[in-house]
Amino acid sequence: MNAGTRAGLVFMLPQAIMAIFATLLGFVPVIIGNGSPIAIIGCCCTPIGSLLLAGAAGYFTSKWHSGDDFNQHALMAGLISGVGALIGTLLFWVACGLLIAYFATDAMLNDALSQAQKLQPNTPLEFSSLKAVMGLAVFFMAGIGFVVGLLSIGFSLIGSLIGVNVTRSLQRRNP
């Protein structure tokens, strides 16, 4: 097993766990900001966490590999550890979709329907159509998780390249 694969597998589970907690942490600016532009920071927590953990994977790739093709091994480490972030975000967002779809009570849906009709009085909304749309919440949330997971894979690739190149440049300076 090459160094990139080994480092990626070592950081795959921490990436999944980090993705779940970073997504939860991402809701803090949304709640505090309450519609202000600062709430956009919450969208960046998971990819930035992936960047940092993949940087560590790149560091270990550099330590475990003795050849010259460090970037190839770093990309493999970033890709494999980034898949962990993809899995973590998918699990989180699908769980959110399940909670919304199956634990929304009829009273909550009636309140949402009445508020929607206050915003748009001429909109023909019905309770049965709203109930049917709630079943699609799982798929919508899974789509959000997939997009955030793909973004995290991209940041993991960048982070692993940064990690291996910083480590290699430090090793060249201090032999």
Coordinates of N, CA, C and O in Angstrom, one line a residue:
M1 N 0.9 -1.2 0.0 CA 0.0 0.0 0.0 C 0.9 1.2 0.0 O 1.8 1.3 0.8
N2 N 0.6 2.2 -0.9 CA 1.5 3.3 -1.0 C 1.1 4.3 0.1 O 0.1 4.2 0.8
A3 N 2.0 5.3 0.2 CA 1.9 6.3 1.3 C 0.6 7.1 1.3 O 0.0 7.4 2.3
G4 N 0.2 7.5 0.0 CA -1.0 8.3 -0.1 C -2.2 7.6 0.3 O -3.1 8.1 0.9
T5 N -2.3 6.3 -0.1 CA -3.5 5.5 0.2 C -3.5 5.3 1.7 O -4.6 5.4 2.3
R6 N -2.4 5.0 2.3 CA -2.4 4.8 3.7 C -2.8 6.0 4.5 O -3.6 6.0 5.4
A7 N -2.2 7.2 4.1 CA -2.6 8.4 4.8 C -4.0 8.8 4.6 O -4.7 9.2 5.5
G8 N -4.5 8.5 3.4 CA -6.0 8.8 3.1 C -6.9 7.9 4.0 O -7.9 8.4 4.5
L9 N -6.5 6.7 4.1 CA -7.4 5.7 4.9 C -7.3 6.1 6.4 O -8.3 6.0 7.1
V10 N -6.1 6.5 6.8 CA -6.0 6.9 8.2 C -6.9 8.1 8.6 O -7.5 8.2 9.6
F11 N -7.0 9.0 7.6 CA -7.8 10.3 7.8 C -9.2 10.2 7.3 O -9.9 11.2 7.4
M12 N -9.6 9.1 6.8 CA -11.0 9.0 6.3 C -12.1 9.1 7.4 O -13.0 9.9 7.2
L13 N -12.0 8.3 8.4 CA -12.9 8.4 9.5 C -12.9 9.7 10.2 O -13.9 10.3 10.5
P14 N -11.7 10.3 10.5 CA -11.7 11.6 11.1 C -12.3 12.7 10.2 O -13.0 13.6 10.7
Q15 N -12.2 12.5 8.9 CA -12.8 13.5 8.0 C -14.4 13.4 8.1 O -15.1 14.4 8.1
A16 N -14.9 12.1 8.2 CA -16.3 11.9 8.3 C -16.9 12.5 9.6 O -17.9 13.2 9.6
I17 N -16.2 12.3 10.7 CA -16.6 12.9 12.0 C -16.5 14.4 12.0 O -17.3 15.1 12.5
M18 N -15.4 14.9 11.4 CA -15.2 16.3 11.3 C -16.3 17.0 10.5 O -16.8 18.0 10.8
A19 N -16.7 16.3 9.4 CA -17.7 16.9 8.6 C -19.0 17.0 9.3 O -19.7 18.0 9.1
I20 N -19.4 16.1 10.1 CA -20.6 16.1 10.9 C -20.6 17.3 11.9 O -21.5 18.1 12.0
F21 N -19.5 17.4 12.6 CA -19.4 18.4 13.6 C -19.2 19.8 13.0 O -19.7 20.8 13.6
A22 N -18.4 19.9 11.9 CA -18.3 21.2 11.3 C -19.6 21.7 10.7 O -19.8 22.9 10.7
T23 N -20.4 20.8 10.2 CA -21.7 21.2 9.7 C -22.6 21.7 10.8 O -23.3 22.7 10.7
L24 N -22.5 21.0 11.9 CA -23.2 21.5 13.1 C -22.7 22.9 13.5 O -23.5 23.8 13.9
L25 N -21.4 23.0 13.5 CA -20.8 24.3 13.9 C -21.1 25.4 12.9 O -21.2 26.5 13.3
G26 N -21.3 25.0 11.7 CA -21.7 25.9 10.6 C -23.1 26.6 10.9 O -23.4 27.7 10.3
F27 N -23.9 26.0 11.6 CA -25.2 26.5 11.9 C -25.2 27.7 13.0 O -26.1 28.5 13.1
V28 N -24.1 27.8 13.7 CA -23.9 28.8 14.7 C -24.0 30.2 14.1 O -24.8 31.0 14.6
P29 N -23.2 30.5 13.1 CA -23.3 31.8 12.5 C -24.7 32.1 11.8 O -25.1 33.2 11.8
V30 N -25.3 31.0 11.3 CA -26.6 31.2 10.7 C -27.6 31.6 11.8 O -28.5 32.5 11.6
I31 N -27.6 31.0 13.0 CA -28.5 31.3 14.1 C -28.2 32.7 14.6 O -29.1 33.5 14.9
I32 N -26.9 32.9 14.9 CA -26.5 34.2 15.4 C -26.7 35.4 14.4 O -27.2 36.4 14.8
G33 N -26.3 35.1 13.2 CA -26.4 36.2 12.2 C -27.9 36.5 11.8 O -28.2 37.6 11.5
N34 N -28.7 35.5 11.8 CA -30.2 35.7 11.6 C -30.4 36.5 10.3 O -31.1 37.5 10.3
G35 N -29.9 36.0 9.2 CA -30.2 36.6 7.9 C -29.1 37.6 7.5 O -29.2 38.2 6.4
S36 N -28.1 37.9 8.3 CA -27.1 38.9 7.9 C -26.1 38.2 7.0 O -26.0 36.9 7.0
P37 N -25.3 38.9 6.3 CA -24.3 38.3 5.4 C -23.2 37.4 6.2 O -22.6 36.6 5.6
I38 N -23.0 37.7 7.5 CA -22.1 36.9 8.2 C -22.5 35.4 8.3 O -21.7 34.5 8.5
A39 N -23.7 35.1 8.0 CA -24.2 33.7 8.1 C -23.6 32.9 7.0 O -23.6 31.6 7.1
I40 N -23.1 33.5 6.0 CA -22.4 32.7 4.9 C -21.2 32.0 5.4 O -20.8 31.0 4.8
I41 N -20.6 32.4 6.5 CA -19.4 31.8 7.0 C -19.8 30.3 7.4 O -18.9 29.4 7.3
G42 N -21.0 30.1 7.8 CA -21.4 28.7 8.2 C -21.3 27.7 7.1 O -21.0 26.5 7.3
C43 N -21.3 28.2 5.8 CA -21.2 27.3 4.7 C -19.8 26.8 4.5 O -19.5 25.9 3.7
C44 N -18.8 27.5 5.1 CA -17.4 27.3 4.8 C -16.8 26.3 5.8 O -15.6 25.9 5.7
C45 N -17.5 26.0 6.9 CA -16.9 25.2 8.0 C -16.4 23.9 7.5 O -15.3 23.5 7.8
T46 N -17.3 23.1 6.9 CA -16.9 21.8 6.5 C -15.8 21.7 5.4 O -14.8 21.0 5.6
P47 N -15.8 22.5 4.4 CA -14.7 22.5 3.4 C -13.3 23.0 4.1 O -12.3 22.4 3.8
I48 N -13.4 23.9 5.0 CA -12.2 24.4 5.6 C -11.6 23.3 6.6 O -10.4 23.1 6.6
G49 N -12.5 22.6 7.3 CA -12.1 21.5 8.1 C -11.5 20.4 7.2 O -10.5 19.8 7.6
S50 N -12.0 20.1 6.1 CA -11.5 19.1 5.2 C -10.1 19.5 4.7 O -9.2 18.7 4.5
L51 N -9.9 20.8 4.4 CA -8.6 21.4 4.0 C -7.6 21.1 5.0 O -6.5 20.6 4.8
L52 N -7.9 21.4 6.3 CA -7.0 21.2 7.4 C -6.6 19.8 7.6 O -5.4 19.4 7.8
L53 N -7.6 18.9 7.7 CA -7.3 17.5 7.9 C -6.6 16.8 6.7 O -5.7 16.0 6.9
A54 N -6.9 17.3 5.5 CA -6.1 16.7 4.4 C -4.7 17.3 4.4 O -3.8 16.6 3.8
G55 N -4.5 18.5 4.9 CA -3.1 18.9 5.1 C -2.3 18.0 6.0 O -1.1 17.7 5.7
A56 N -2.9 17.5 7.0 CA -2.3 16.6 7.9 C -2.0 15.2 7.1 O -1.0 14.6 7.3
A57 N -3.0 14.8 6.3 CA -2.8 13.6 5.5 C -1.6 13.8 4.5 O -0.8 12.9 4.3
G58 N -1.5 15.0 4.0 CA -0.4 15.3 3.1 C 1.0 15.3 3.8 O 2.0 14.8 3.3
Y59 N 0.9 15.8 5.1 CA 2.1 15.7 5.9 C 2.6 14.3 6.1 O 3.8 14.0 6.0
F60 N 1.7 13.4 6.5 CA 2.1 12.0 6.7 C 2.4 11.3 5.4 O 3.3 10.4 5.4
T61 N 1.8 11.7 4.3 CA 2.2 11.2 3.0 C 3.7 11.5 2.8 O 4.5 10.6 2.3
S62 N 4.1 12.7 3.1 CA 5.5 13.1 2.9 C 6.4 12.4 3.8 O 7.5 12.0 3.4
K63 N 6.0 12.1 5.0 CA 6.8 11.4 6.0 C 7.0 9.9 5.6 O 8.0 9.3 5.8
W64 N 5.9 9.3 5.0 CA 5.9 7.9 4.8 C 6.4 7.5 3.4 O 6.6 6.4 3.1
H65 N 6.6 8.5 2.5 CA 7.0 8.2 1.1 C 8.4 8.6 0.9 O 8.8 9.7 1.3
S66 N 9.2 7.7 0.2 CA 10.6 8.0 0.0 C 10.9 8.4 -1.4 O 12.1 8.7 -1.7
G67 N 10.0 8.3 -2.3 CA 10.3 8.6 -3.7 C 10.2 10.1 -4.0 O 10.2 10.9 -3.2
D68 N 10.1 10.4 -5.3 CA 10.0 11.7 -5.8 C 8.6 12.2 -6.2 O 8.3 13.4 -6.4
D69 N 7.7 11.3 -6.4 CA 6.3 11.6 -6.9 C 5.4 11.9 -5.7 O 4.4 11.3 -5.6
F70 N 5.7 12.9 -5.0 CA 4.9 13.3 -3.8 C 3.5 13.8 -4.1 O 2.6 13.5 -3.4
N71 N 3.4 14.6 -5.2 CA 2.1 15.2 -5.5 C 1.1 14.1 -5.8 O -0.1 14.2 -5.5
Q72 N 1.5 13.1 -6.5 CA 0.6 12.0 -6.9 C 0.1 11.3 -5.6 O -1.1 11.0 -5.5
H73 N 1.0 11.0 -4.7 CA 0.6 10.4 -3.5 C -0.3 11.3 -2.6 O -1.2 10.9 -1.9
A74 N 0.0 12.6 -2.6 CA -0.7 13.6 -1.9 C -2.2 13.7 -2.4 O -3.1 13.8 -1.6
L75 N -2.3 13.7 -3.7 CA -3.6 13.7 -4.3 C -4.5 12.5 -3.9 O -5.7 12.5 -3.7
M76 N -3.8 11.3 -3.9 CA -4.5 10.1 -3.5 C -4.9 10.2 -2.0 O -6.0 9.8 -1.7
A77 N -4.1 10.7 -1.2 CA -4.4 10.9 0.3 C -5.6 11.9 0.4 O -6.5 11.7 1.2
G78 N -5.6 13.0 -0.4 CA -6.6 14.0 -0.3 C -7.9 13.4 -0.8 O -9.0 13.7 -0.3
L79 N -7.9 12.6 -1.9 CA -9.1 12.0 -2.5 C -9.7 11.0 -1.5 O -10.9 11.1 -1.2
I80 N -8.9 10.2 -0.9 CA -9.5 9.1 0.0 C -10.0 9.8 1.3 O -11.1 9.4 1.7
S81 N -9.3 10.7 1.8 CA -9.7 11.3 3.0 C -11.0 12.2 2.7 O -11.9 12.4 3.6
G82 N -11.0 12.8 1.6 CA -12.1 13.6 1.2 C -13.4 12.8 1.0 O -14.5 13.3 1.2
V83 N -13.3 11.6 0.6 CA -14.4 10.7 0.5 C -15.1 10.5 1.9 O -16.3 10.4 2.1
G84 N -14.2 10.5 2.9 CA -14.7 10.5 4.3 C -15.6 11.7 4.6 O -16.7 11.6 5.3
A85 N -15.2 12.9 4.2 CA -16.0 14.1 4.4 C -17.3 14.0 3.6 O -18.3 14.4 4.1
L86 N -17.2 13.4 2.4 CA -18.4 13.3 1.6 C -19.4 12.3 2.3 O -20.6 12.7 2.4
I87 N -18.9 11.3 2.9 CA -19.8 10.3 3.6 C -20.4 11.0 4.8 O -21.6 10.9 5.1
G88 N -19.6 11.8 5.5 CA -20.0 12.5 6.7 C -21.1 13.5 6.4 O -22.1 13.6 7.1
T89 N -20.9 14.3 5.4 CA -21.9 15.3 5.0 C -23.2 14.6 4.5 O -24.3 15.1 4.8
L90 N -23.1 13.6 3.8 CA -24.3 12.9 3.3 C -25.1 12.3 4.5 O -26.3 12.4 4.5
L91 N -24.4 11.7 5.4 CA -25.1 11.2 6.6 C -25.8 12.2 7.4 O -26.9 12.1 7.8
F92 N -25.1 13.4 7.6 CA -25.7 14.5 8.4 C -26.9 15.0 7.7 O -28.0 15.2 8.3
W93 N -26.8 15.3 6.4 CA -28.0 16.0 5.7 C -29.1 15.0 5.4 O -30.3 15.4 5.4
V94 N -28.8 13.7 5.2 CA -29.9 12.8 5.1 C -30.6 12.6 6.4 O -31.9 12.5 6.4
A95 N -29.9 12.6 7.5 CA -30.5 12.5 8.8 C -31.4 13.8 9.1 O -32.5 13.6 9.6
C96 N -30.9 14.9 8.7 CA -31.8 16.1 8.8 C -33.0 16.0 7.9 O -34.1 16.4 8.4
G97 N -32.9 15.5 6.7 CA -34.1 15.3 5.9 C -35.1 14.3 6.5 O -36.3 14.5 6.4
L98 N -34.6 13.3 7.1 CA -35.5 12.3 7.7 C -36.2 12.9 8.9 O -37.4 12.7 9.1
L99 N -35.4 13.7 9.6 CA -36.1 14.4 10.8 C -37.2 15.3 10.3 O -38.3 15.4 10.9
I100 N -36.9 16.1 9.3 CA -37.9 17.0 8.8 C -39.1 16.3 8.2 O -40.3 16.6 8.4
A101 N -38.8 15.2 7.4 CA -39.9 14.5 6.7 C -40.8 13.7 7.6 O -42.0 13.7 7.4
Y102 N -40.2 13.1 8.6 CA -41.0 12.1 9.4 C -41.4 12.6 10.8 O -42.2 12.0 11.4
F103 N -40.8 13.7 11.2 CA -41.2 14.2 12.5 C -41.9 15.5 12.5 O -42.2 16.1 13.5
A104 N -42.2 16.0 11.3 CA -43.0 17.2 11.2 C -44.5 16.8 11.5 O -45.1 16.0 10.8
T105 N -45.1 17.4 12.5 CA -46.4 17.1 12.8 C -47.4 17.9 12.0 O -47.0 18.9 11.3
D106 N -48.6 17.5 12.0 CA -49.7 18.2 11.2 C -49.8 19.7 11.7 O -50.1 20.5 10.9
A107 N -49.7 19.9 13.0 CA -49.8 21.3 13.5 C -48.7 22.1 12.9 O -48.9 23.3 12.6
M108 N -47.4 21.6 12.9 CA -46.3 22.3 12.3 C -46.5 22.7 10.8 O -46.3 23.8 10.4
L109 N -47.1 21.7 10.1 CA -47.3 21.9 8.7 C -48.4 22.9 8.5 O -48.4 23.7 7.5
N110 N -49.5 22.9 9.3 CA -50.5 23.9 9.2 C -50.0 25.3 9.5 O -50.4 26.2 8.8
D111 N -49.1 25.4 10.5 CA -48.5 26.7 10.8 C -47.7 27.2 9.6 O -47.8 28.4 9.2
A112 N -46.9 26.3 9.0 CA -46.1 26.7 7.8 C -47.0 27.1 6.7 O -46.7 28.0 6.0
L113 N -48.1 26.4 6.5 CA -49.0 26.7 5.4 C -49.7 28.0 5.6 O -49.8 28.8 4.7
S114 N -50.1 28.3 6.9 CA -50.7 29.6 7.1 C -49.7 30.8 7.0 O -50.1 31.8 6.5
Q115 N -48.5 30.6 7.4 CA -47.4 31.6 7.2 C -47.1 31.8 5.7 O -46.9 32.9 5.3
A116 N -47.1 30.7 4.9 CA -46.9 30.9 3.5 C -48.0 31.6 2.8 O -47.8 32.4 1.9
Q117 N -49.2 31.4 3.3 CA -50.4 32.1 2.7 C -50.4 33.5 3.1 O -51.0 34.4 2.4
K118 N -49.8 33.9 4.3 CA -49.8 35.3 4.6 C -48.8 36.0 3.8 O -49.0 37.2 3.4
L119 N -47.7 35.3 3.4 CA -46.7 35.9 2.6 C -47.2 36.1 1.1 O -46.9 37.1 0.5
Q120 N -47.8 35.1 0.6 CA -48.4 35.1 -0.7 C -49.9 34.7 -0.6 O -50.2 33.5 -0.8
P121 N -50.7 35.7 -0.5 CA -52.2 35.4 -0.2 C -52.9 34.7 -1.4 O -53.8 33.9 -1.2
N122 N -52.4 34.9 -2.6 CA -53.1 34.3 -3.8 C -52.5 32.9 -4.2 O -52.9 32.4 -5.2
T123 N -51.6 32.4 -3.4 CA -51.0 31.1 -3.7 C -51.9 30.0 -3.3 O -52.3 29.9 -2.2
P124 N -52.2 29.1 -4.3 CA -53.1 28.0 -3.9 C -52.3 26.8 -3.3 O -51.9 25.9 -4.0
L125 N -52.1 26.9 -2.0 CA -51.4 25.8 -1.3 C -52.4 25.0 -0.6 O -53.4 25.5 0.0
E126 N -52.2 23.7 -0.6 CA -53.1 22.8 0.2 C -52.2 22.0 1.2 O -51.0 21.8 0.9
F127 N -52.9 21.5 2.2 CA -52.2 20.7 3.2 C -51.7 19.4 2.6 O -50.5 19.0 2.9
S128 N -52.4 18.8 1.8 CA -52.0 17.5 1.2 C -50.8 17.7 0.3 O -49.9 16.8 0.3
S129 N -50.7 18.8 -0.5 CA -49.6 19.0 -1.3 C -48.3 19.3 -0.5 O -47.2 18.9 -0.8
L130 N -48.5 20.0 0.6 CA -47.4 20.3 1.5 C -46.9 19.0 2.2 O -45.7 18.8 2.3
K131 N -47.8 18.1 2.5 CA -47.4 16.9 3.1 C -46.6 16.0 2.1 O -45.7 15.3 2.5
A132 N -47.0 16.0 0.8 CA -46.3 15.3 -0.2 C -44.9 15.8 -0.4 O -44.0 15.1 -0.6
V133 N -44.8 17.1 -0.4 CA -43.5 17.7 -0.6 C -42.6 17.4 0.5 O -41.3 17.3 0.3
M134 N -43.1 17.2 1.7 CA -42.2 16.9 2.9 C -41.5 15.6 2.7 O -40.4 15.3 3.2
G135 N -42.1 14.7 1.9 CA -41.5 13.4 1.6 C -40.2 13.6 0.7 O -39.3 12.7 0.7
L136 N -40.2 14.7 0.0 CA -39.0 14.9 -0.9 C -37.9 15.6 -0.1 O -36.8 15.9 -0.7
A137 N -38.1 16.0 1.1 CA -37.1 16.7 1.9 C -35.8 15.8 2.0 O -34.7 16.4 2.0
V138 N -36.0 14.5 2.1 CA -34.8 13.7 2.2 C -33.9 13.8 1.0 O -32.7 13.9 1.1
F139 N -34.6 13.8 -0.2 CA -33.8 13.9 -1.4 C -33.1 15.3 -1.6 O -32.0 15.4 -2.0
F140 N -33.9 16.3 -1.2 CA -33.3 17.6 -1.3 C -32.1 17.8 -0.3 O -31.1 18.3 -0.7
M141 N -32.3 17.3 0.9 CA -31.2 17.4 1.9 C -30.0 16.5 1.4 O -28.8 16.9 1.7
A142 N -30.3 15.4 0.8 CA -29.2 14.5 0.3 C -28.4 15.3 -0.8 O -27.2 15.1 -0.9
G143 N -29.1 16.0 -1.6 CA -28.5 16.8 -2.6 C -27.6 17.9 -2.0 O -26.4 18.1 -2.5
I144 N -28.0 18.5 -1.0 CA -27.2 19.5 -0.3 C -25.9 18.8 0.3 O -24.8 19.3 0.1
G145 N -26.1 17.7 0.9 CA -25.0 16.9 1.4 C -24.0 16.5 0.3 O -22.8 16.5 0.5
F146 N -24.5 16.1 -0.8 CA -23.6 15.7 -1.9 C -22.8 16.9 -2.4 O -21.6 16.7 -2.7
V147 N -23.4 18.0 -2.6 CA -22.7 19.2 -3.1 C -21.7 19.6 -2.1 O -20.5 19.9 -2.5
V148 N -22.0 19.7 -0.8 CA -21.0 20.1 0.2 C -19.9 19.1 0.3 O -18.7 19.4 0.4
G149 N -20.2 17.8 0.1 CA -19.2 16.7 0.1 C -18.3 16.8 -1.0 O -17.1 16.6 -0.9
L150 N -18.8 17.1 -2.2 CA -17.9 17.3 -3.4 C -17.0 18.5 -3.2 O -15.8 18.5 -3.6
L151 N -17.5 19.6 -2.6 CA -16.7 20.8 -2.3 C -15.6 20.4 -1.3 O -14.5 20.8 -1.5
S152 N -16.0 19.6 -0.4 CA -15.0 19.1 0.6 C -13.9 18.2 0.0 O -12.8 18.3 0.4
I153 N -14.3 17.4 -1.0 CA -13.3 16.6 -1.7 C -12.3 17.5 -2.4 O -11.1 17.3 -2.3
G154 N -12.8 18.6 -3.0 CA -11.9 19.5 -3.7 C -11.0 20.2 -2.7 O -9.8 20.3 -3.0
F155 N -11.5 20.6 -1.6 CA -10.7 21.2 -0.6 C -9.7 20.2 0.0 O -8.6 20.6 0.4
S156 N -10.1 19.0 0.1 CA -9.1 18.0 0.6 C -8.0 17.7 -0.4 O -6.8 17.6 0.1
L157 N -8.3 17.8 -1.7 CA -7.2 17.6 -2.6 C -6.2 18.8 -2.5 O -5.0 18.6 -2.5
I158 N -6.7 20.0 -2.4 CA -5.9 21.2 -2.2 C -5.1 21.1 -0.9 O -3.9 21.4 -0.9
G159 N -5.7 20.7 0.2 CA -5.1 20.6 1.5 C -4.0 19.6 1.5 O -2.9 19.8 2.1
S160 N -4.2 18.5 0.8 CA -3.1 17.4 0.8 C -1.9 17.9 0.0 O -0.8 17.6 0.4
L161 N -2.2 18.6 -1.1 CA -1.0 19.1 -1.8 C -0.3 20.2 -1.0 O 1.0 20.2 -1.1
I162 N -1.0 21.0 -0.3 CA -0.4 22.0 0.5 C 0.5 21.4 1.6 O 1.6 21.7 1.9
G163 N -0.1 20.4 2.2 CA 0.6 19.7 3.3 C 1.8 19.0 2.9 O 2.9 19.1 3.6
V164 N 1.8 18.3 1.8 CA 3.0 17.6 1.3 C 4.0 18.6 0.8 O 5.2 18.4 1.1
N165 N 3.6 19.6 0.2 CA 4.6 20.6 -0.3 C 5.3 21.4 0.8 O 6.5 21.7 0.7
V166 N 4.5 21.8 1.8 CA 5.1 22.5 2.9 C 6.0 21.6 3.7 O 7.1 22.0 4.0
T167 N 5.7 20.4 3.8 CA 6.5 19.4 4.5 C 7.8 19.2 3.8 O 8.9 19.2 4.3
R168 N 7.7 19.1 2.5 CA 8.9 18.8 1.6 C 9.8 20.1 1.6 O 11.0 19.9 1.7
S169 N 9.2 21.3 1.6 CA 10.1 22.4 1.6 C 10.8 22.6 3.0 O 11.9 23.1 3.0
L170 N 10.1 22.3 4.0 CA 10.7 22.3 5.3 C 11.8 21.3 5.5 O 12.8 21.5 6.1
Q171 N 11.6 20.1 4.9 CA 12.7 19.1 4.9 C 13.9 19.5 4.1 O 15.0 19.2 4.5
R172 N 13.7 20.2 3.0 CA 14.8 20.7 2.2 C 15.6 21.8 2.9 O 16.8 21.8 2.8
R173 N 14.9 22.6 3.7 CA 15.6 23.7 4.5 C 16.4 23.1 5.7 O 17.4 23.6 6.0
N174 N 15.8 22.1 6.3 CA 16.4 21.5 7.5 C 16.7 20.1 7.3 O 16.0 19.2 7.7
P175 N 17.8 19.7 6.6 CA 18.1 18.3 6.3 C 18.5 17.5 7.4 O 18.7 17.6 8.5

